[in-house]
């Protein structure tokens, strides 16, 4: 299997909400009801109206595999609406000032709608507000820039970390009915995705049956594989029994999980977000690790599709989606096989996300 390094992904951790399944939390918003004048274009999706528009998609940072897949997914969604007659893309390349200039530049070019991944958070808010005030349909997604719907932009289309935590907790209770020790790993200190997930885990897992080991609210990994390995090595030495590892960026675990074997212990159960590299690691190591079970939720590349749908509907006169919160469903379960057994494709790169709507082969072409 061609294994693209995940290191590049991890190096983007300063861009806190960049990574797979790593939105900054807080969920999205509930869209306004479709207007009476909504008029879908015949033969197109309902969110595609008849008014022709120019659409812009902007990243604060577009330089890792997760972003490549997500960006291609956004373009793929836009192509479903013939009323999008011109499509533009800009990559801020991790430079906040460039990301702001990109937004201003697209307004100057006359785009009718823009979908923005505001990696720099609140620093981007004034530019978003200016675009919105200039009459551009403005839709930040995935990473919350602050501000308010209808005041600073049209609507924020976020993810729902509580849904991920609920799915992990449900699976843990089903597979460890007598309780178990949990180790929870997330990204940079204080990131809202991790803190929101931890709050939900605390709500759903009684502390007397499911103690969460380590630092609170989570063990800090920066979503960096090297840092994850350091954290896990220390945890293995400190805690003689770890029954389940919960991680909101599952692929970053792959380099760290062999530490269990070095300590003469089986890899424990893992509840995480998906990635081909993690799934293939499971298939390669499950036989030698009797405690190794795997459950994943989708990593969230398709959050961008929901944002595109809302922006295009608002700008073209289509019917906007009624729920603007992207909820990542369960993707794999090695125990029940539902909704899918573990899905490893060794003919595809490690950095492919098989939960995404974009086919694996198309993702692989992006990563060459």
CSV table of N, CA, C and O in Angstrom, one decimal, residues 170-236:
chain,number,residue,atom,x,y,z
A,170,UNK,N,-22.1,5.1,23.1
A,170,UNK,CA,-23.1,4.1,22.9
A,170,UNK,C,-22.3,2.8,22.6
A,170,UNK,O,-22.7,1.7,23.1
A,171,UNK,N,-21.3,2.9,21.7
A,171,UNK,CA,-20.6,1.6,21.4
A,171,UNK,C,-19.8,1.1,22.6
A,171,UNK,O,-19.7,-0.1,22.8
A,172,UNK,N,-19.2,2.0,23.3
A,172,UNK,CA,-18.5,1.5,24.5
A,172,UNK,C,-19.4,0.8,25.5
A,172,UNK,O,-19.1,-0.3,26.0
A,173,UNK,N,-20.5,1.4,25.8
A,173,UNK,CA,-21.5,0.7,26.7
A,173,UNK,C,-22.0,-0.6,26.2
A,173,UNK,O,-22.2,-1.5,27.0
A,174,UNK,N,-22.1,-0.7,24.9
A,174,UNK,CA,-22.6,-2.0,24.3
A,174,UNK,C,-21.5,-3.1,24.4
A,174,UNK,O,-21.9,-4.3,24.6
A,175,UNK,N,-20.3,-2.7,24.2
A,175,UNK,CA,-19.2,-3.7,24.2
A,175,UNK,C,-18.5,-3.9,25.5
A,175,UNK,O,-17.7,-4.8,25.7
A,176,UNK,N,-18.7,-2.9,26.4
A,176,UNK,CA,-18.1,-3.1,27.8
A,176,UNK,C,-19.2,-2.8,28.8
A,176,UNK,O,-19.1,-1.8,29.5
A,177,UNK,N,-20.2,-3.7,28.9
A,177,UNK,CA,-21.3,-3.4,29.7
A,177,UNK,C,-21.0,-3.4,31.2
A,177,UNK,O,-21.7,-2.8,32.0
A,178,UNK,N,-19.8,-4.0,31.6
A,178,UNK,CA,-19.4,-4.0,33.0
A,178,UNK,C,-18.5,-2.9,33.3
A,178,UNK,O,-18.0,-2.8,34.4
A,179,UNK,N,-18.2,-2.0,32.3
A,179,UNK,CA,-17.4,-0.9,32.6
A,179,UNK,C,-16.0,-1.1,32.0
A,179,UNK,O,-15.7,-2.2,31.5
A,180,UNK,N,-15.2,0.0,32.0
A,180,UNK,CA,-13.8,-0.1,31.5
A,180,UNK,C,-13.1,1.2,31.6
A,180,UNK,O,-13.8,2.3,31.9
A,181,UNK,N,-11.8,1.2,31.5
A,181,UNK,CA,-11.0,2.4,31.6
A,181,UNK,C,-10.8,3.0,30.2
A,181,UNK,O,-10.4,2.3,29.3
A,182,UNK,N,-11.1,4.3,30.2
A,182,UNK,CA,-11.1,5.0,28.9
A,182,UNK,C,-9.9,6.0,28.9
A,182,UNK,O,-9.7,6.7,29.8
A,183,UNK,N,-9.2,6.0,27.7
A,183,UNK,CA,-8.2,7.1,27.5
A,183,UNK,C,-8.7,7.9,26.3
A,183,UNK,O,-8.9,7.4,25.2
A,184,UNK,N,-8.9,9.2,26.6
A,184,UNK,CA,-9.4,10.1,25.6
A,184,UNK,C,-8.3,11.0,25.0
A,184,UNK,O,-7.7,11.8,25.8
A,185,UNK,N,-8.1,11.0,23.7
A,185,UNK,CA,-7.1,11.9,23.1
A,185,UNK,C,-7.8,12.9,22.1
A,185,UNK,O,-8.7,12.5,21.4
A,186,UNK,N,-7.3,14.1,22.2
A,186,UNK,CA,-7.8,15.1,21.2
A,186,UNK,C,-6.6,15.9,20.8
A,186,UNK,O,-5.5,15.6,20.9
A,187,UNK,N,-6.9,17.1,20.2
A,187,UNK,CA,-5.9,17.9,19.5
A,187,UNK,C,-5.2,18.9,20.4
A,187,UNK,O,-4.8,18.6,21.5
A,188,UNK,N,-5.1,20.2,20.0
A,188,UNK,CA,-4.4,21.2,20.8
A,188,UNK,C,-5.1,21.5,22.1
A,188,UNK,O,-6.4,21.2,22.2
A,189,UNK,N,-4.4,22.0,23.1
A,189,UNK,CA,-5.1,22.3,24.4
A,189,UNK,C,-6.3,23.3,24.2
A,189,UNK,O,-6.2,24.2,23.4
A,190,UNK,N,-7.4,22.9,24.8
A,190,UNK,CA,-8.5,23.8,24.8
A,190,UNK,C,-9.4,23.8,23.6
A,190,UNK,O,-10.3,24.6,23.5
A,191,UNK,N,-9.0,23.0,22.6
A,191,UNK,CA,-9.8,23.1,21.4
A,191,UNK,C,-11.3,22.7,21.7
A,191,UNK,O,-11.5,21.7,22.5
A,192,UNK,N,-12.2,23.4,21.1
A,192,UNK,CA,-13.6,23.2,21.5
A,192,UNK,C,-14.2,21.9,21.0
A,192,UNK,O,-15.1,21.4,21.7
A,193,UNK,N,-13.6,21.3,20.0
A,193,UNK,CA,-14.1,20.0,19.6
A,193,UNK,C,-13.8,19.0,20.7
A,193,UNK,O,-14.7,18.3,21.1
A,194,UNK,N,-12.6,19.0,21.2
A,194,UNK,CA,-12.3,18.0,22.3
A,194,UNK,C,-13.0,18.3,23.6
A,194,UNK,O,-13.5,17.3,24.2
A,195,UNK,N,-13.2,19.6,23.9
A,195,UNK,CA,-13.9,19.9,25.2
A,195,UNK,C,-15.3,19.5,25.1
A,195,UNK,O,-15.9,19.0,26.1
A,196,UNK,N,-15.9,19.7,23.9
A,196,UNK,CA,-17.3,19.4,23.7
A,196,UNK,C,-17.5,17.9,23.8
A,196,UNK,O,-18.5,17.4,24.4
A,197,UNK,N,-16.6,17.2,23.1
A,197,UNK,CA,-16.7,15.7,23.1
A,197,UNK,C,-16.6,15.1,24.6
A,197,UNK,O,-17.3,14.2,25.0
A,198,UNK,N,-15.6,15.7,25.3
A,198,UNK,CA,-15.4,15.2,26.7
A,198,UNK,C,-16.6,15.5,27.5
A,198,UNK,O,-17.0,14.6,28.3
A,199,UNK,N,-17.3,16.6,27.4
A,199,UNK,CA,-18.5,16.9,28.2
A,199,UNK,C,-19.6,15.9,27.9
A,199,UNK,O,-20.3,15.4,28.8
A,200,UNK,N,-19.7,15.5,26.6
A,200,UNK,CA,-20.7,14.5,26.2
A,200,UNK,C,-20.3,13.1,26.7
A,200,UNK,O,-21.2,12.4,27.2
A,201,UNK,N,-19.0,12.8,26.7
A,201,UNK,CA,-18.6,11.5,27.2
A,201,UNK,C,-18.9,11.4,28.7
A,201,UNK,O,-19.4,10.4,29.2
A,202,UNK,N,-18.6,12.5,29.4
A,202,UNK,CA,-18.9,12.5,30.9
A,202,UNK,C,-20.4,12.4,31.1
A,202,UNK,O,-20.8,11.7,32.1
A,203,UNK,N,-21.2,12.9,30.3
A,203,UNK,CA,-22.7,12.8,30.5
A,203,UNK,C,-23.2,11.4,30.2
A,203,UNK,O,-24.1,11.0,30.9
A,204,UNK,N,-22.5,10.7,29.3
A,204,UNK,CA,-23.1,9.4,28.9
A,204,UNK,C,-22.4,8.2,29.5
A,204,UNK,O,-23.0,7.1,29.6
A,205,UNK,N,-21.2,8.4,30.0
A,205,UNK,CA,-20.5,7.3,30.6
A,205,UNK,C,-20.3,7.6,32.1
A,205,UNK,O,-19.5,8.4,32.5
A,206,UNK,N,-21.0,6.8,33.0
A,206,UNK,CA,-20.9,7.0,34.4
A,206,UNK,C,-19.5,6.9,34.9
A,206,UNK,O,-18.8,5.9,34.5
A,207,UNK,N,-19.0,7.8,35.6
A,207,UNK,CA,-17.5,7.8,36.0
A,207,UNK,C,-17.2,6.6,36.9
A,207,UNK,O,-16.0,6.2,36.8
A,208,UNK,N,-18.1,6.1,37.6
A,208,UNK,CA,-17.8,5.0,38.5
A,208,UNK,C,-17.6,3.7,37.7
A,208,UNK,O,-16.9,2.8,38.1
A,209,UNK,N,-18.2,3.6,36.5
A,209,UNK,CA,-18.0,2.4,35.6
A,209,UNK,C,-17.0,2.6,34.5
A,209,UNK,O,-16.4,1.7,34.1
A,210,UNK,N,-16.9,3.9,34.1
A,210,UNK,CA,-16.1,4.2,32.9
A,210,UNK,C,-15.1,5.4,33.2
A,210,UNK,O,-15.3,6.5,32.7
A,211,UNK,N,-14.2,5.2,34.1
A,211,UNK,CA,-13.3,6.3,34.5
A,211,UNK,C,-12.5,6.7,33.2
A,211,UNK,O,-12.0,5.8,32.5
A,212,UNK,N,-12.4,8.0,33.0
A,212,UNK,CA,-11.6,8.5,31.9
A,212,UNK,C,-10.2,8.9,32.5
A,212,UNK,O,-10.1,9.8,33.3
A,213,UNK,N,-9.2,8.2,32.0
A,213,UNK,CA,-7.8,8.3,32.5
A,213,UNK,C,-7.2,9.5,32.0
A,213,UNK,O,-7.6,10.1,31.0
A,214,UNK,N,-6.1,9.9,32.6
A,214,UNK,CA,-5.2,11.0,32.1
A,214,UNK,C,-5.7,12.4,32.3
A,214,UNK,O,-6.5,12.6,33.2
A,215,UNK,N,-5.1,13.3,31.6
A,215,UNK,CA,-5.4,14.7,31.7
A,215,UNK,C,-6.9,15.0,31.4
A,215,UNK,O,-7.5,14.4,30.5
A,216,UNK,N,-7.4,16.0,32.0
A,216,UNK,CA,-8.7,16.5,31.7
A,216,UNK,C,-8.7,17.9,31.1
A,216,UNK,O,-7.9,18.7,31.5
A,217,UNK,N,-9.4,18.2,30.0
A,217,UNK,CA,-10.5,17.3,29.5
A,217,UNK,C,-10.0,16.2,28.6
A,217,UNK,O,-10.8,15.3,28.3
A,218,UNK,N,-8.7,16.3,28.1
A,218,UNK,CA,-8.2,15.2,27.3
A,218,UNK,C,-6.7,15.2,27.3
A,218,UNK,O,-6.1,16.2,27.6
A,219,UNK,N,-6.1,14.1,26.8
A,219,UNK,CA,-4.7,14.1,26.6
A,219,UNK,C,-4.4,14.8,25.3
A,219,UNK,O,-5.0,14.6,24.3
A,220,UNK,N,-3.5,15.8,25.4
A,220,UNK,CA,-3.2,16.7,24.3
A,220,UNK,C,-2.3,16.0,23.3
A,220,UNK,O,-1.2,15.5,23.7
A,221,UNK,N,-2.7,15.9,22.0
A,221,UNK,CA,-1.9,15.3,21.0
A,221,UNK,C,-1.5,16.2,19.9
A,221,UNK,O,-0.7,15.9,19.0
A,222,UNK,N,-2.2,17.3,19.8
A,222,UNK,CA,-2.1,18.3,18.7
A,222,UNK,C,-2.5,17.6,17.4
A,222,UNK,O,-2.2,18.1,16.3
A,223,UNK,N,-3.2,16.4,17.4
A,223,UNK,CA,-3.5,15.6,16.2
A,223,UNK,C,-2.2,15.3,15.4
A,223,UNK,O,-2.2,15.2,14.2
A,224,UNK,N,-1.1,15.2,16.1
A,224,UNK,CA,0.2,15.0,15.6
A,224,UNK,C,0.6,13.5,15.9
A,224,UNK,O,0.6,13.1,17.0
A,225,UNK,N,0.9,12.7,14.9
A,225,UNK,CA,1.2,11.3,15.1
A,225,UNK,C,2.4,11.2,16.1
A,225,UNK,O,2.4,10.3,16.9
A,226,UNK,N,3.4,12.0,15.9
A,226,UNK,CA,4.6,11.9,16.8
A,226,UNK,C,4.2,12.2,18.3
A,226,UNK,O,4.6,11.5,19.2
A,227,UNK,N,3.4,13.3,18.4
A,227,UNK,CA,3.0,13.6,19.8
A,227,UNK,C,2.1,12.6,20.4
A,227,UNK,O,2.1,12.2,21.6
A,228,UNK,N,1.2,12.0,19.5
A,228,UNK,CA,0.3,10.9,19.9
A,228,UNK,C,1.1,9.7,20.5
A,228,UNK,O,0.8,9.1,21.5
A,229,UNK,N,2.2,9.4,19.8
A,229,UNK,CA,3.1,8.3,20.2
A,229,UNK,C,3.7,8.6,21.6
A,229,UNK,O,3.7,7.7,22.4
A,230,UNK,N,4.1,9.8,21.8
A,230,UNK,CA,4.7,10.2,23.1
A,230,UNK,C,3.6,10.0,24.2
A,230,UNK,O,3.9,9.5,25.3
A,231,UNK,N,2.4,10.5,23.9
A,231,UNK,CA,1.3,10.5,24.9
A,231,UNK,C,1.0,9.1,25.2
A,231,UNK,O,0.8,8.7,26.4
A,232,UNK,N,0.9,8.2,24.2
A,232,UNK,CA,0.4,6.9,24.4
A,232,UNK,C,1.5,6.1,25.1
A,232,UNK,O,1.2,5.2,26.0
A,233,UNK,N,2.7,6.3,24.8
A,233,UNK,CA,3.8,5.6,25.5
A,233,UNK,C,3.8,5.9,27.0
A,233,UNK,O,3.9,5.0,27.9
A,234,UNK,N,3.6,7.2,27.3
A,234,UNK,CA,3.5,7.6,28.7
A,234,UNK,C,2.3,6.9,29.4
A,234,UNK,O,2.4,6.5,30.6
A,235,UNK,N,1.2,6.9,28.7
A,235,UNK,CA,0.0,6.3,29.3
A,235,UNK,C,0.1,4.8,29.5
A,235,UNK,O,-0.4,4.3,30.6
A,236,UNK,N,0.7,4.1,28.6
A,236,UNK,CA,0.9,2.7,28.8
A,236,UNK,C,1.8,2.4,30.0
A,236,UNK,O,1.5,1.5,30.8
